[in-house]
Short mmCIF file of C-alpha atoms and ligand atoms in Angstrom, two decimals:
data_model
loop_
_atom_site.label_atom_id
_atom_site.label_comp_id
_atom_site.label_asym_id
_atom_site.label_seq_id
_atom_site.Cartn_x
_atom_site.Cartn_y
_atom_site.Cartn_z
CA UNK A 1 119.52 112.61 115.88
CA UNK A 2 121.92 115.09 113.94
CA UNK A 3 121.05 118.53 113.96
CA UNK A 4 120.50 120.69 110.85
CA UNK A 5 122.65 123.30 110.14
CA UNK A 6 122.95 126.26 108.10
CA UNK A 7 125.49 128.93 107.44
CA UNK A 8 124.86 132.13 105.38
CA UNK A 9 127.01 135.04 104.37
CA UNK A 10 125.87 138.55 104.35
CA UNK A 11 128.07 142.05 103.36
CA UNK A 12 131.12 140.14 105.26
CA UNK A 13 135.18 139.20 105.07
CA UNK A 14 134.36 135.51 105.36
CA UNK A 15 136.84 135.47 107.85
CA UNK A 16 133.96 134.08 110.13
CA UNK A 17 134.24 130.77 108.08
CA UNK A 18 137.84 130.68 108.02
CA UNK A 19 137.85 130.51 111.69
CA UNK A 20 135.23 127.99 111.53
CA UNK A 21 137.60 125.86 109.34
CA UNK A 22 140.64 126.35 111.44
CA UNK A 23 139.29 123.72 113.94
CA UNK A 24 141.08 121.21 111.31
CA UNK A 25 140.35 117.81 112.91
CA UNK A 26 138.55 119.40 115.80
CA UNK A 27 135.76 120.01 113.24
CA UNK A 28 135.52 116.18 113.53
CA UNK A 29 134.14 116.44 117.31
CA UNK A 30 131.11 118.29 116.29
CA UNK A 31 130.32 117.32 112.90
CA UNK A 32 129.04 113.75 113.43
CA UNK A 33 126.11 115.63 115.53
CA UNK A 34 124.94 118.57 112.17
CA UNK A 35 123.99 118.11 109.18
CA UNK A 36 124.73 121.01 106.51
CA UNK A 37 121.49 121.70 104.87
CA UNK A 38 123.16 125.23 103.52
CA UNK A 39 126.65 126.50 103.33
CA UNK A 40 127.18 128.30 100.05
CA UNK A 41 130.88 129.44 101.34
CA UNK A 42 132.21 125.57 100.97
CA UNK A 43 129.03 124.23 98.66
CA UNK A 44 127.30 125.76 95.92
CA UNK A 45 124.00 126.40 97.59
CA UNK A 46 121.52 128.77 96.08
CA UNK A 47 119.01 130.88 97.63
CA UNK A 48 116.27 128.70 96.27
CA UNK A 49 117.33 125.46 98.02
CA UNK A 50 117.35 127.57 101.13
CA UNK A 51 113.76 128.90 100.37
CA UNK A 52 112.33 125.49 99.68
CA UNK A 53 112.77 124.21 103.58
CA UNK A 54 109.71 124.56 105.65
CA UNK A 55 109.68 127.55 108.48
CA UNK A 56 111.74 126.67 111.34
CA UNK A 57 113.20 123.49 109.86
CA UNK A 58 116.68 124.69 110.39
CA UNK A 59 118.05 123.98 114.28
CA UNK A 60 120.92 126.18 113.78
CA UNK A 61 121.43 128.83 111.59
CA UNK A 62 124.51 130.79 111.60
CA UNK A 63 124.44 134.61 109.90
CA UNK A 64 127.95 136.44 109.02
CA UNK A 65 128.22 139.72 107.85
CA UNK A 66 125.83 142.75 108.11
CA UNK A 67 123.54 144.16 105.38
CA UNK A 68 124.85 146.57 102.53
CA UNK A 69 122.56 145.13 99.95
CA UNK A 70 118.76 144.23 99.18
CA UNK A 71 119.43 140.91 98.97
CA UNK A 72 121.19 141.13 102.52
CA UNK A 73 118.38 141.80 103.78
CA UNK A 74 116.30 138.87 102.01
CA UNK A 75 118.82 136.82 102.90
CA UNK A 76 118.30 137.25 106.70
CA UNK A 77 114.76 137.39 106.62
CA UNK A 78 114.92 134.07 104.84
CA UNK A 79 117.52 132.70 107.68
CA UNK A 80 115.26 133.93 110.79
CA UNK A 81 112.09 132.32 108.99
CA UNK A 82 113.92 128.99 108.31
CA UNK A 83 116.06 128.44 111.43
CA UNK A 84 115.15 128.10 115.11
CA UNK A 85 118.21 129.10 117.06
CA UNK A 86 119.61 132.23 115.01
CA UNK A 87 122.91 133.28 115.86
CA UNK A 88 124.73 136.41 115.16
CA UNK A 89 128.43 134.99 114.01
CA UNK A 90 130.59 137.59 114.48
CA UNK A 91 130.84 141.49 115.22
CA UNK A 92 129.51 142.04 111.72
CA UNK A 93 126.34 140.50 112.43
CA UNK A 94 126.28 141.48 116.04
CA UNK A 95 126.88 145.61 115.65
CA UNK A 96 127.39 146.10 111.80
CA UNK A 97 131.42 145.14 111.78
CA UNK A 98 133.86 147.65 109.88
CA UNK A 99 131.87 148.10 107.04
CA UNK A 100 129.06 150.06 109.68
CA UNK A 101 132.29 153.28 109.57
CA UNK A 102 130.33 153.79 106.17
CA UNK A 103 127.79 155.00 107.75
CA UNK A 104 129.44 158.59 108.33
CA UNK A 105 128.60 159.22 104.63
CA UNK A 106 126.08 159.28 102.26
CA UNK A 107 125.39 155.97 99.83
CA UNK A 108 125.83 158.26 96.61
CA UNK A 109 129.41 159.53 98.18
CA UNK A 110 130.31 156.41 98.65
CA UNK A 111 129.60 154.78 95.71
CA UNK A 112 131.44 157.69 94.05
CA UNK A 113 134.32 157.50 96.10
CA UNK A 114 134.69 153.51 95.34
CA UNK A 115 133.20 153.03 91.64
CA UNK A 116 134.66 156.03 89.78
CA UNK A 117 137.28 157.87 91.98
CA UNK A 118 139.16 154.76 93.98
CA UNK A 119 143.00 155.36 92.66
CA UNK A 120 142.77 151.86 91.39
CA UNK A 121 139.61 152.64 88.94
CA UNK A 122 140.67 152.83 85.06
CA UNK A 123 137.32 152.56 83.63
CA UNK A 124 135.03 154.42 85.83
CA UNK A 125 131.12 153.12 86.13
CA UNK A 126 128.88 152.58 88.42
CA UNK A 127 127.74 148.73 87.87
CA UNK A 128 123.89 148.37 87.60
CA UNK A 129 123.67 145.05 85.98
CA UNK A 130 123.23 141.34 87.92
CA UNK A 131 123.79 143.33 91.11
CA UNK A 132 121.72 143.90 93.68
CA UNK A 133 121.04 147.46 95.19
CA UNK A 134 122.82 148.59 98.00
CA UNK A 135 121.14 149.99 101.43
CA UNK A 136 121.58 153.56 102.32
CA UNK A 137 122.88 152.64 105.75
CA UNK A 138 124.41 149.64 107.15
CA UNK A 139 122.39 148.72 110.55
CA UNK A 140 123.08 146.15 113.40
CA UNK A 141 121.33 143.18 111.82
CA UNK A 142 119.63 142.61 115.56
CA UNK A 143 117.85 145.68 114.81
CA UNK A 144 116.32 143.63 111.57
CA UNK A 145 115.02 140.40 113.07
CA UNK A 146 115.29 138.87 115.97
CA UNK A 147 118.74 136.72 117.30
CA UNK A 148 118.68 133.88 119.62
CA UNK A 149 122.20 134.03 120.37
CA UNK A 150 125.12 136.62 119.77
CA UNK A 151 128.87 135.76 119.24
CA UNK A 152 130.79 138.87 118.90
CA UNK A 153 134.84 138.78 117.39
CA UNK A 154 135.74 139.55 114.35
CA UNK A 155 136.31 136.74 113.72
CA UNK A 156 135.14 134.71 117.10
CA UNK A 157 138.01 132.33 117.74
CA UNK A 158 137.57 128.83 116.81
CA UNK A 159 137.24 128.02 120.59
CA UNK A 160 134.64 130.62 120.76
CA UNK A 161 132.73 128.69 117.72
CA UNK A 162 132.84 125.22 119.29
CA UNK A 163 131.88 126.65 122.80
CA UNK A 164 128.28 127.91 121.03
CA UNK A 165 128.09 125.20 118.97
CA UNK A 166 127.96 122.74 121.70
CA UNK A 167 126.29 124.64 124.39
CA UNK A 168 123.42 124.96 121.59
CA UNK A 169 123.72 120.97 120.65
CA UNK A 170 123.67 120.16 124.65
CA UNK A 171 120.65 122.42 125.39
CA UNK A 172 122.75 124.43 127.57
CA UNK A 173 122.48 128.45 127.91
CA UNK A 174 125.36 129.89 125.88
CA UNK A 175 126.22 133.66 128.42
CA UNK A 176 128.64 136.00 127.53
CA UNK A 177 131.32 136.57 129.73
CA UNK A 178 131.40 139.99 131.98
CA UNK A 179 134.86 140.00 131.43
CA UNK A 180 137.19 142.39 129.78
CA UNK A 181 140.02 142.04 127.40
CA UNK A 182 141.99 143.52 130.57
CA UNK A 183 140.89 141.20 132.49
CA UNK A 184 142.19 138.60 130.62
CA UNK A 185 145.57 140.28 129.89
CA UNK A 186 148.62 139.04 131.25
CA UNK A 187 150.44 142.49 131.16
CA UNK A 188 151.47 144.11 134.58
CA UNK A 189 149.08 147.15 135.23
CA UNK A 190 150.10 149.96 137.37
CA UNK A 191 148.83 153.32 137.90
CA UNK A 192 148.54 155.34 134.60
CA UNK A 193 150.64 158.69 133.86
CA UNK A 194 150.09 158.94 130.19
CA UNK A 195 151.25 162.40 129.03
CA UNK A 196 151.34 161.07 125.21
CA UNK A 197 149.72 158.49 123.25
CA UNK A 198 152.59 156.81 120.72
CA UNK A 199 151.59 154.78 117.25
CA UNK A 200 152.04 151.40 117.32
CA UNK A 201 154.93 151.55 115.47
CA UNK A 202 156.43 154.52 117.68
CA UNK A 203 159.10 153.80 120.35
CA UNK A 204 159.87 150.10 122.28
CA UNK A 205 157.27 148.47 123.72
CA UNK A 206 158.37 146.80 127.09
CA UNK A 207 156.89 143.29 126.87
CA UNK A 208 156.05 142.79 130.44
CA UNK A 209 154.19 145.86 130.87
CA UNK A 210 150.33 147.12 130.12
CA UNK A 211 150.46 148.31 126.65
CA UNK A 212 148.12 151.50 127.62
CA UNK A 213 149.90 152.45 130.83
CA UNK A 214 152.80 152.66 128.43
CA UNK A 215 151.05 155.47 125.91
CA UNK A 216 149.79 152.49 123.37
CA UNK A 217 145.95 152.94 122.34
CA UNK A 218 145.12 149.84 123.99
CA UNK A 219 140.88 149.37 124.06
CA UNK A 220 141.24 146.16 126.55
CA UNK A 221 139.27 147.89 129.54
CA UNK A 222 136.24 148.88 126.90
CA UNK A 223 136.30 145.64 125.01
CA UNK A 224 134.82 142.21 125.84
CA UNK A 225 136.78 139.57 127.16
CA UNK A 226 135.90 136.93 125.28
CA UNK A 227 138.78 136.61 122.74
CA UNK A 228 141.96 135.42 125.67
CA UNK A 229 143.98 138.74 124.94
CA UNK A 230 145.43 137.28 121.79
CA UNK A 231 146.64 140.56 120.48
CA UNK A 232 148.42 142.45 123.47
CA UNK A 233 149.49 139.15 124.95
CA UNK A 234 151.88 139.33 121.11
CA UNK A 235 152.28 143.38 122.12
CA UNK A 236 150.01 144.56 119.34
CA UNK A 237 147.19 147.08 121.23
CA UNK A 238 143.31 145.76 121.31
CA UNK A 239 141.43 147.63 118.88
CA UNK A 240 138.45 146.62 120.15
CA UNK A 241 137.35 144.60 117.50
CA UNK A 242 135.15 142.18 119.75
CA UNK A 243 132.77 145.05 120.31
CA UNK A 244 132.01 146.52 123.45
CA UNK A 245 132.19 144.95 127.21
CA UNK A 246 128.68 143.55 128.14
CA UNK A 247 126.25 146.47 129.11
CA UNK A 248 128.08 149.22 127.52
CA UNK A 249 125.89 151.00 125.21
CA UNK A 250 128.19 152.75 122.83
CA UNK A 251 131.66 151.62 122.67
CA UNK A 252 133.32 154.68 121.92
CA UNK A 253 131.58 156.59 124.26
CA UNK A 254 133.29 154.16 126.91
CA UNK A 255 136.43 154.73 125.31
CA UNK A 256 136.00 158.61 125.50
CA UNK A 257 135.41 158.55 129.05
CA UNK A 258 138.19 156.47 130.07
CA UNK A 259 140.19 158.84 128.49
CA UNK A 260 139.14 161.68 129.64
CA UNK A 261 139.96 160.40 133.10
CA UNK A 262 143.46 159.10 132.55
CA UNK A 263 145.52 160.84 130.39
CA UNK A 264 147.54 163.61 132.08
CA UNK A 265 147.24 166.29 129.43
CA UNK A 266 145.98 169.52 127.57
CA UNK A 267 142.34 168.43 126.06
CA UNK A 268 143.38 170.24 123.33
CA UNK A 269 146.27 168.04 123.12
CA UNK A 270 144.37 164.83 123.98
CA UNK A 271 142.01 165.73 121.05
CA UNK A 272 145.18 166.03 118.65
CA UNK A 273 145.78 162.72 120.19
CA UNK A 274 143.24 160.81 117.72
CA UNK A 275 143.20 162.23 114.03
CA UNK A 276 140.02 159.74 113.15
CA UNK A 277 138.28 159.12 116.42
CA UNK A 278 135.83 156.87 115.08
CA UNK A 279 137.39 155.09 113.50
CA UNK A 280 139.91 154.72 116.58
CA UNK A 281 137.02 154.55 118.90
CA UNK A 282 134.12 152.46 117.06
CA UNK A 283 136.31 150.15 114.87
CA UNK A 284 133.89 147.09 114.51
CA UNK A 285 130.76 148.49 116.38
CA UNK A 286 129.65 151.99 114.65
CA UNK A 287 126.52 151.23 113.63
CA UNK A 288 125.52 150.25 116.54
CA UNK A 289 126.33 153.43 118.06
CA UNK A 290 124.06 156.54 118.93
CA UNK A 291 126.06 158.79 116.55
CA UNK A 292 125.07 156.35 113.80
CA UNK A 293 121.46 155.69 114.83
CA UNK A 294 120.99 159.44 114.97
CA UNK A 295 122.77 160.04 111.19
CA UNK A 296 120.27 157.15 110.23
CA UNK A 297 117.27 159.01 111.55
CA UNK A 298 118.16 162.28 109.94
CA UNK A 299 118.92 160.79 106.38
CA UNK A 300 114.90 158.62 107.11
CA UNK A 301 113.42 162.65 107.74
CA UNK A 302 115.65 163.92 104.48
CA UNK A 303 113.67 162.10 102.51
CA UNK B 1 110.85 128.35 120.08
CA UNK B 2 113.36 131.42 119.43
CA UNK B 3 112.71 133.52 122.42
CA UNK B 4 114.71 136.44 121.11
CA UNK B 5 117.95 138.02 121.94
CA UNK B 6 119.21 136.04 125.07
CA UNK B 7 122.17 138.55 125.60
CA UNK B 8 122.02 142.00 126.09
CA UNK B 9 123.54 144.60 123.55
CA UNK B 10 125.01 148.18 122.76
CA UNK B 11 122.57 151.10 122.01
CA UNK B 12 121.41 148.57 119.43
CA UNK B 13 118.78 146.93 121.99
CA UNK B 14 118.23 150.05 123.50
CA UNK B 15 114.81 151.91 122.24
CA UNK B 16 114.40 155.94 122.75
CA UNK B 17 111.83 156.55 125.05
CA UNK B 18 110.90 160.12 124.51
CA UNK B 19 107.95 161.36 126.15
CA UNK B 20 108.25 164.94 125.28
CA UNK B 21 107.87 164.99 121.89
CA UNK B 22 106.47 168.37 119.74
CA UNK B 23 104.41 168.62 117.24
CA UNK B 24 106.42 169.83 113.51
CA UNK B 25 107.28 173.23 113.49
CA UNK B 26 108.82 175.06 111.36
CA UNK B 27 112.22 176.24 111.63
CA UNK B 28 110.96 180.04 112.06
CA UNK B 29 109.29 179.70 115.39
CA UNK B 30 111.70 176.54 116.36
CA UNK B 31 112.34 176.80 120.31
CA UNK B 32 115.16 174.31 121.28
CA UNK B 33 114.78 171.72 124.09
CA UNK B 34 117.89 171.58 125.50
CA UNK B 35 119.28 169.36 128.31
CA UNK B 36 121.61 170.97 131.16
CA UNK B 37 123.75 168.40 133.76
CA UNK B 38 124.08 171.00 136.19
CA UNK B 39 126.51 169.88 139.51
CA UNK B 40 125.24 169.81 142.70
CA UNK B 41 127.51 171.78 144.22
CA UNK B 42 127.50 174.72 141.97
CA UNK B 43 125.42 175.36 138.96
CA UNK B 44 122.25 173.44 140.45
CA UNK B 45 123.04 176.02 143.60
CA UNK B 46 123.81 178.60 140.77
CA UNK B 47 120.45 177.73 139.17
CA UNK B 48 118.10 178.13 142.00
CA UNK B 49 119.80 181.66 143.47
CA UNK B 50 119.24 182.93 139.30
CA UNK B 51 115.49 181.43 140.64
CA UNK B 52 115.06 182.95 143.84
CA UNK B 53 116.81 186.19 142.45
CA UNK B 54 114.07 186.32 139.95
CA UNK B 55 116.73 186.27 137.20
CA UNK B 56 114.70 185.94 133.63
CA UNK B 57 115.65 183.01 131.40
CA UNK B 58 114.53 181.27 128.36
CA UNK B 59 112.32 178.27 129.30
CA UNK B 60 113.98 175.85 127.08
CA UNK B 61 115.90 174.04 129.38
CA UNK B 62 115.19 171.04 131.55
CA UNK B 63 117.58 170.70 134.17
CA UNK B 64 119.07 167.06 135.74
CA UNK B 65 121.37 167.04 138.81
CA UNK B 66 124.42 165.31 139.27
CA UNK B 67 126.90 164.82 141.71
CA UNK B 68 129.77 166.53 139.68
CA UNK B 69 130.15 166.85 135.85
CA UNK B 70 132.77 163.54 136.15
CA UNK B 71 129.38 161.93 136.92
CA UNK B 72 128.60 162.72 133.15
CA UNK B 73 129.25 159.89 131.31
CA UNK B 74 129.74 160.76 127.63
CA UNK B 75 126.90 158.41 126.38
CA UNK B 76 124.67 160.44 128.64
CA UNK B 77 125.11 163.30 126.53
CA UNK B 78 124.99 161.07 123.04
CA UNK B 79 121.83 159.14 124.27
CA UNK B 80 120.18 162.86 124.85
CA UNK B 81 120.97 163.97 121.45
CA UNK B 82 120.11 160.37 119.86
CA UNK B 83 116.17 160.91 121.80
CA UNK B 84 115.84 164.39 120.11
CA UNK B 85 117.45 166.84 122.41
CA UNK B 86 119.11 169.81 120.31
CA UNK B 87 121.47 170.64 122.40
CA UNK B 88 122.94 169.67 125.53
CA UNK B 89 124.35 171.79 128.34
CA UNK B 90 127.53 170.54 130.97
CA UNK B 91 128.02 173.37 133.95
CA UNK B 92 130.10 172.56 136.66
CA UNK B 93 132.76 173.93 138.95
CA UNK B 94 135.66 176.46 138.27
CA UNK B 95 138.62 174.41 137.69
CA UNK B 96 140.11 174.09 141.27
CA UNK B 97 136.76 174.36 142.84
CA UNK B 98 135.69 170.69 142.13
CA UNK B 99 134.24 169.42 145.45
CA UNK B 100 135.81 166.35 144.18
CA UNK B 101 138.93 167.39 143.22
CA UNK B 102 139.18 167.08 139.76
CA UNK B 103 136.07 165.51 138.46
CA UNK B 104 135.12 169.07 136.12
CA UNK B 105 138.73 168.63 134.67
CA UNK B 106 138.04 164.96 133.36
CA UNK B 107 134.74 166.50 131.92
CA UNK B 108 136.81 169.05 130.02
CA UNK B 109 139.19 166.56 128.50
CA UNK B 110 136.13 164.14 127.46
CA UNK B 111 134.29 167.12 125.79
CA UNK B 112 136.97 167.66 123.93
CA UNK B 113 137.35 164.47 122.84
CA UNK B 114 133.71 164.14 122.06
CA UNK B 115 133.05 167.51 120.46
CA UNK B 116 135.43 165.80 117.54
CA UNK B 117 133.62 162.76 117.65
CA UNK B 118 130.53 164.48 117.38
CA UNK B 119 131.93 166.68 114.20
CA UNK B 120 133.52 163.92 112.44
CA UNK B 121 129.64 162.26 112.32
CA UNK B 122 128.85 164.90 110.78
CA UNK B 123 127.15 167.26 113.91
CA UNK B 124 127.69 170.70 114.82
CA UNK B 125 129.95 170.55 117.84
CA UNK B 126 128.03 173.17 119.31
CA UNK B 127 125.43 171.50 120.22
CA UNK B 128 127.32 170.59 123.63
CA UNK B 129 128.78 173.28 125.25
CA UNK B 130 130.55 172.89 128.72
CA UNK B 131 130.61 175.88 131.36
CA UNK B 132 131.53 176.70 134.90
CA UNK B 133 129.36 178.55 137.19
CA UNK B 134 129.88 178.45 140.97
CA UNK B 135 126.61 178.54 143.76
CA UNK B 136 127.22 182.44 143.71
CA UNK B 137 126.99 183.01 139.92
CA UNK B 138 123.20 183.16 139.52
CA UNK B 139 124.35 185.86 136.54
CA UNK B 140 126.71 183.67 134.80
CA UNK B 141 124.36 180.47 135.15
CA UNK B 142 121.41 182.67 133.47
CA UNK B 143 123.70 183.98 130.89
CA UNK B 144 125.00 180.53 130.16
CA UNK B 145 121.72 179.67 129.59
CA UNK B 146 120.48 182.10 127.55
CA UNK B 147 123.57 182.28 124.97
CA UNK B 148 122.99 178.12 124.88
CA UNK B 149 119.48 178.88 123.48
CA UNK B 150 120.87 181.34 121.19
CA UNK B 151 123.53 178.81 120.04
CA UNK B 152 120.96 176.64 119.68
CA UNK B 153 118.49 178.54 117.57
CA UNK B 154 120.92 179.57 115.31
CA UNK B 155 121.83 176.16 114.57
CA UNK B 156 118.38 174.98 114.24
CA UNK B 157 116.78 171.70 115.32
CA UNK B 158 118.77 168.19 115.68
CA UNK B 159 118.56 166.67 112.00
CA UNK B 160 118.14 163.55 113.89
CA UNK B 161 115.12 164.80 116.18
CA UNK B 162 111.67 163.45 115.79
CA UNK B 163 108.90 165.94 114.85
S1 SF4 C 401 133.15 139.75 112.16
FE1 SF4 C 401 135.37 140.00 111.36
S2 SF4 C 401 135.89 137.83 110.33
FE2 SF4 C 401 133.34 137.95 110.64
S3 SF4 C 401 133.22 138.17 108.21
FE3 SF4 C 401 132.80 140.21 109.64
S4 SF4 C 401 135.04 141.13 109.36
FE4 SF4 C 401 135.09 138.90 108.56
S1 SF4 C 402 147.95 145.65 127.89
FE1 SF4 C 402 145.59 146.92 126.75
S2 SF4 C 402 144.53 144.66 127.54
FE2 SF4 C 402 146.48 144.61 128.55
S3 SF4 C 402 145.99 145.20 130.44
FE3 SF4 C 402 146.83 146.92 129.29
S4 SF4 C 402 145.10 147.84 128.34
FE4 SF4 C 402 144.58 146.12 129.48
S1 SF4 C 403 142.11 141.70 121.61
FE1 SF4 C 403 141.00 143.15 120.79
S2 SF4 C 403 141.78 143.56 118.97
FE2 SF4 C 403 142.48 141.71 119.45
S3 SF4 C 403 141.30 140.05 118.82
FE3 SF4 C 403 140.67 140.34 120.79
S4 SF4 C 403 139.09 142.27 120.86
FE4 SF4 C 403 140.23 141.93 118.72
S1 FES C 404 131.69 169.14 142.22
FE1 FES C 404 130.89 170.57 140.88
S2 FES C 404 132.03 169.78 139.05
FE2 FES C 404 132.92 168.21 140.11
#
């Protein structure tokens, strides 16, 4: 029997769909087992199509993106109601994604910056027709509805997605790895003596050695090992895009903890090495951080 | 049937368990709630000494004893603030005196970064404070507590705190 699958996009870059399509012919292995009932990224489905389905009639619901608008929240709730197994597809869905970094500002500041003050804007106005209203902050989807499976990644690799789908189709459990990116990384690790941090374009990287040991901010130690260490393998420092190692409650706090222990420099110098620590330490999961939650509470209280 | 989240998460799945909720109060008679992490080998003994020598200090601080300030994970501090602490004080051995050689210096580096992160997130960096007080310095500990309470009183309540 084929399983009914739906793929919904909230506020996102649609890169997770792209990663699925990157399977190319590999898609043929899973497609015969699936009946696609909703996939607006590819076929012209409408929200009423989803609404008209009975509750829990979709076997597998994949939700990509996070909620920046009221329509996103409605679609998320609808996907939960209609799906038996709901998958948080990609880091946006698990932890809020890059757009969660916007939680550092208030909505009116964001709207003003984007629609009125952006350098490319020639006719500044705030759109008001045929657009859904914004919500005041990006909250992790898992705070809004229950999920059955988390599939982090920005995007999850094609292999990650197939493995998750295969597990669901065969009824096997799908557990995230305990490993970090460092555990998957082929670079030679030595004792750390970091006396200065470099931007990734500065200096010359020794491709055989650990990038962090060489003073590049590689976040593999704090990041879940699920991607196969694809960035450090090609000498690009890990930005932490898959989110934290399992059971780490706050990605940035973990990074601060490690940097304080390994950097051989004065605290002031260490501090000055990172002009935008939130952007550097919480690239895709700020919405799930303690600080963002505090700001959220303060915001709700003000109202 | 959905059975809920099967994998564990970040702070996302972590509910605050504030058992010491206080009633709403005006800012004027604001009594800050401050959490202090005290190192077992110095400041905790210093706090003890302050007590046995009957030194006066404000009652706003709840102390958690740790083996070393190097054991204070930055997430403990953020967790405390998220649960509504108005300030967090970390009190450890003077540089050079750490029982584990350099835990306090690691804390100092973490602290510098953490203050910057806090500020970028829109909170006053002064809500967290790091001080050194040895086992013999009951007076230094007392003064540290008193000035921490003053500092937080001037800032007002943690904006994320439940009333
Ligand atoms: S997780 Fe990454 S790739 Fe997927 S939608 Fe979000 S930003 Fe795009
Ligand atoms: S290069 Fe990065 S991912 Fe690889 S071992 Fe070093 S820190 Fe870890
Ligand atoms: S190495 Fe790091 S930045 Fe690169 S894909 Fe993996 S988690 Fe993301
Ligand atoms: S033992 Fe006191 S700070 Fe390390």
